[in-house]
XYZ file of N, CA and C in Angstrom:
315
model
N 0.833 -1.196 0.000
C 0.000 0.000 0.000
C 0.878 1.261 0.000
N 1.906 1.283 0.823
C 2.781 2.460 0.884
C 3.495 2.657 -0.449
N 4.068 1.586 -0.972
C 4.772 1.670 -2.254
C 3.817 2.098 -3.362
N 2.643 1.495 -3.405
C 1.667 1.806 -4.455
C 1.254 3.273 -4.442
N 0.989 3.817 -3.264
C 0.463 5.180 -3.184
C 1.531 6.262 -3.137
N 2.750 5.911 -2.689
C 3.766 6.952 -2.525
C 5.002 6.766 -3.401
N 5.304 5.532 -3.772
C 6.549 5.250 -4.469
C 7.690 4.964 -3.505
N 7.410 4.995 -2.215
C 8.434 4.780 -1.195
C 8.373 3.357 -0.651
N 9.531 2.841 -0.257
C 9.634 1.536 0.382
C 9.969 1.770 1.846
N 9.140 1.240 2.723
C 9.334 1.407 4.169
C 10.432 0.465 4.634
N 11.530 1.032 5.134
C 12.635 0.223 5.639
C 12.432 -0.163 7.099
N 11.838 0.738 7.867
C 11.709 0.480 9.304
C 10.321 0.887 9.810
N 9.303 0.059 9.531
C 7.985 0.357 10.086
C 7.934 -0.040 11.560
N 7.299 0.787 12.359
C 7.153 0.524 13.792
C 5.662 0.478 14.111
N 5.198 -0.665 14.590
C 3.796 -0.780 14.979
C 3.536 0.124 16.174
N 2.559 1.010 16.052
C 2.202 1.920 17.147
C 0.902 1.506 17.816
N 0.021 0.817 17.065
C -1.221 0.393 17.682
C -2.178 -0.248 16.700
N -3.360 -0.546 17.211
C -4.439 -1.098 16.401
C -5.719 -0.344 16.735
N -6.627 -0.336 15.770
C -7.932 0.281 16.011
C -9.010 -0.602 15.408
N -10.046 -0.830 16.188
C -11.254 -1.491 15.712
C -12.271 -0.401 15.408
N -12.830 -0.437 14.185
C -13.844 0.533 13.760
C -15.155 -0.204 13.471
N -15.899 -0.626 14.488
C -17.183 -1.284 14.214
C -18.122 -0.329 13.472
N -18.747 -0.837 12.411
C -19.724 -0.046 11.675
C -19.158 0.998 10.741
N -17.852 1.032 10.522
C -17.230 2.091 9.727
C -17.456 1.950 8.226
N -17.565 0.738 7.743
C -17.660 0.503 6.305
C -18.883 1.133 5.657
N -18.818 1.240 4.344
C -19.886 1.859 3.553
C -21.263 1.270 3.866
N -21.301 -0.025 4.105
C -22.552 -0.705 4.432
C -22.582 -1.166 5.883
N -21.858 -0.449 6.740
C -21.833 -0.778 8.163
C -20.888 -1.898 8.539
N -19.971 -2.262 7.622
C -19.015 -3.320 7.935
C -18.064 -2.854 9.038
N -17.546 -3.832 9.756
C -16.536 -3.560 10.776
C -15.165 -3.547 10.114
N -14.337 -2.592 10.481
C -12.967 -2.500 9.982
C -12.012 -2.662 11.157
N -10.803 -3.146 10.857
C -9.752 -3.272 11.860
C -8.453 -2.842 11.203
N -7.705 -1.964 11.858
C -6.487 -1.450 11.256
C -5.273 -1.551 12.155
N -4.137 -1.747 11.535
C -2.841 -1.711 12.199
C -2.215 -0.367 11.866
N -1.776 0.361 12.871
C -1.256 1.713 12.695
C 0.263 1.683 12.880
N 0.978 2.092 11.846
C 2.439 2.093 11.864
C 2.979 3.510 11.730
N 4.169 3.716 12.277
C 4.967 4.910 12.004
C 6.192 4.408 11.239
N 6.487 5.033 10.130
C 7.629 4.625 9.311
C 8.804 5.524 9.674
N 9.862 4.921 10.214
C 10.989 5.709 10.712
C 12.117 5.863 9.705
N 12.149 5.023 8.679
C 13.102 5.228 7.583
C 12.529 4.586 6.325
N 12.901 5.145 5.174
C 12.352 4.722 3.892
C 13.325 5.090 2.794
N 13.069 4.539 1.605
C 13.827 4.935 0.423
C 12.910 4.836 -0.790
N 13.339 5.428 -1.885
C 12.561 5.419 -3.117
C 12.322 6.821 -3.629
N 11.578 6.893 -4.706
C 11.237 8.166 -5.343
C 9.749 8.423 -5.168
N 9.406 9.577 -4.634
C 8.011 9.929 -4.385
C 7.280 10.149 -5.708
N 6.080 9.533 -5.831
C 5.218 9.779 -6.995
C 4.803 11.244 -7.021
N 4.540 11.741 -8.211
C 4.054 13.122 -8.352
C 2.657 13.272 -7.764
N 1.885 12.220 -7.718
C 0.528 12.249 -7.175
C -0.197 10.973 -7.553
N -1.338 10.740 -6.944
C -2.161 9.580 -7.267
C -3.614 9.890 -6.937
N -4.479 8.896 -7.077
C -5.906 9.117 -6.839
C -6.222 9.492 -5.390
N -5.312 9.203 -4.458
C -5.509 9.555 -3.050
C -5.122 11.003 -2.763
N -4.263 11.575 -3.605
C -3.793 12.940 -3.395
C -2.292 13.023 -3.568
N -1.736 14.167 -3.279
C -0.303 14.399 -3.411
C 0.367 14.232 -2.059
N 1.460 13.464 -2.033
C 2.209 13.262 -0.799
C 2.879 14.567 -0.402
N 2.775 14.904 0.852
C 3.335 16.164 1.343
C 3.936 15.935 2.724
N 5.132 16.466 2.952
C 5.766 16.381 4.265
C 5.348 17.606 5.067
N 4.927 17.371 6.288
C 4.493 18.477 7.147
C 5.166 18.361 8.504
N 5.208 19.461 9.208
C 5.751 19.486 10.558
C 4.731 18.880 11.518
N 5.213 18.083 12.472
C 4.302 17.462 13.434
C 3.505 18.482 14.235
N 4.071 19.653 14.454
C 3.337 20.637 15.256
C 2.239 21.342 14.466
N 2.096 21.020 13.176
C 1.021 21.634 12.389
C 0.029 20.623 11.821
N 0.250 19.323 12.058
C -0.637 18.348 11.428
C -2.078 18.469 11.900
N -2.299 18.991 13.093
C -3.676 19.110 13.585
C -4.461 20.222 12.887
N -3.800 21.006 12.045
C -4.502 22.052 11.292
C -4.951 21.560 9.915
N -4.555 20.348 9.545
C -4.870 19.812 8.221
C -6.283 19.244 8.164
N -6.892 19.258 6.971
C -8.193 18.609 6.834
C -8.030 17.095 6.972
N -8.824 16.493 7.810
C -8.786 15.047 8.020
C -10.095 14.627 8.677
N -10.321 13.320 8.719
C -11.466 12.824 9.463
C -11.351 13.372 10.887
N -12.389 13.978 11.434
C -12.314 14.481 12.814
C -11.906 13.395 13.808
N -12.336 12.166 13.561
C -12.011 11.071 14.482
C -10.520 10.744 14.501
N -9.786 11.047 13.416
C -8.346 10.770 13.378
C -7.591 11.563 14.436
N -8.120 12.690 14.826
C -7.451 13.526 15.828
C -7.373 12.835 17.190
N -8.177 11.810 17.394
C -8.147 11.075 18.657
C -6.916 10.194 18.800
N -6.466 9.586 17.708
C -5.363 8.637 17.826
C -4.046 9.104 17.210
N -4.057 10.053 16.283
C -2.803 10.465 15.634
C -1.729 10.947 16.611
N -2.061 11.675 17.678
C -0.994 12.058 18.607
C -0.242 10.854 19.181
N -0.930 9.723 19.364
C -0.257 8.538 19.914
C 0.668 7.877 18.901
N 0.450 8.115 17.627
C 1.338 7.560 16.603
C 2.718 8.203 16.709
N 2.744 9.476 17.083
C 3.995 10.234 17.069
C 4.559 10.559 18.448
N 3.886 10.155 19.527
C 4.398 10.508 20.856
C 5.581 9.619 21.247
N 6.199 9.937 22.369
C 7.395 9.230 22.819
C 7.076 7.984 23.641
N 5.820 7.736 23.938
C 5.416 6.567 24.726
C 5.606 5.316 23.870
N 6.460 4.408 24.304
C 6.776 3.214 23.515
C 5.671 2.161 23.547
N 4.714 2.300 24.461
C 3.639 1.305 24.556
C 2.707 1.393 23.339
N 2.197 0.232 22.934
C 1.207 0.193 21.860
C -0.129 0.705 22.376
N -0.934 1.264 21.488
C -2.308 1.592 21.855
C -3.243 0.645 21.109
N -4.342 0.319 21.760
C -5.381 -0.508 21.162
C -6.687 0.230 21.371
N -7.269 0.700 20.276
C -8.454 1.536 20.371
C -9.684 0.920 19.744
N -10.828 1.433 20.173
C -12.107 1.055 19.595
C -12.883 2.336 19.308
N -13.321 2.479 18.056
C -14.006 3.687 17.616
C -15.251 3.285 16.814
N -16.354 3.009 17.506
C -17.576 2.629 16.793
C -18.140 3.782 15.965
N -18.678 3.428 14.792
C -19.337 4.385 13.902
C -20.778 3.945 13.666
N -21.636 4.922 13.429
C -23.017 4.656 13.029
C -23.427 5.736 12.034
N -23.901 5.306 10.874
C -24.290 6.244 9.813
C -23.186 7.250 9.492
N -21.943 6.758 9.448
C -20.817 7.604 9.078
C -20.306 8.534 10.162
N -20.828 8.410 11.370
C -20.419 9.294 12.464
C -19.796 8.493 13.603
N -18.675 8.991 14.118
C -18.049 8.365 15.269
C -18.992 8.469 16.465
N -19.154 7.357 17.176
C -20.028 7.326 18.341
C -19.258 7.491 19.646
N -18.048 6.935 19.686
C -17.233 7.024 20.900
C -15.803 6.644 20.546
N -14.933 6.836 21.504
C -13.517 6.486 21.345
C -13.000 6.030 22.695
N -12.384 4.864 22.725
C -11.733 4.386 23.940
C -10.465 3.655 23.516
N -9.488 3.647 24.407
C -8.240 2.957 24.091
C -7.537 2.558 25.376
N -6.631 1.623 25.239
C -5.714 1.258 26.311
C -4.320 1.264 25.713
N -3.341 1.403 26.590
C -1.940 1.308 26.158
C -1.318 0.149 26.908
N -0.568 -0.660 26.178
C 0.073 -1.827 26.790
C 1.539 -1.885 26.407
């Protein structure tokens, strides 16, 4: 997925956590995701793709970017210094986040 959308090869992916998204799918399907931070990579960045143009941003400004409002709940844990994994649950109903809970282990 990373290579396809960016042109980059992840040399050192670090698992930061998992999230269960009950009801998130287009028809209410449950989704489950593994969240990684890529600490080193190589390759040539694509000029763009159907997902958008890859852009490097400063961590202190990422919260100003347009994104799913629910992403703001877990993105800080992807980049924080806490080495523990997070495991979250974010139920959706009719395209809207209903709640957010997580543990760190």
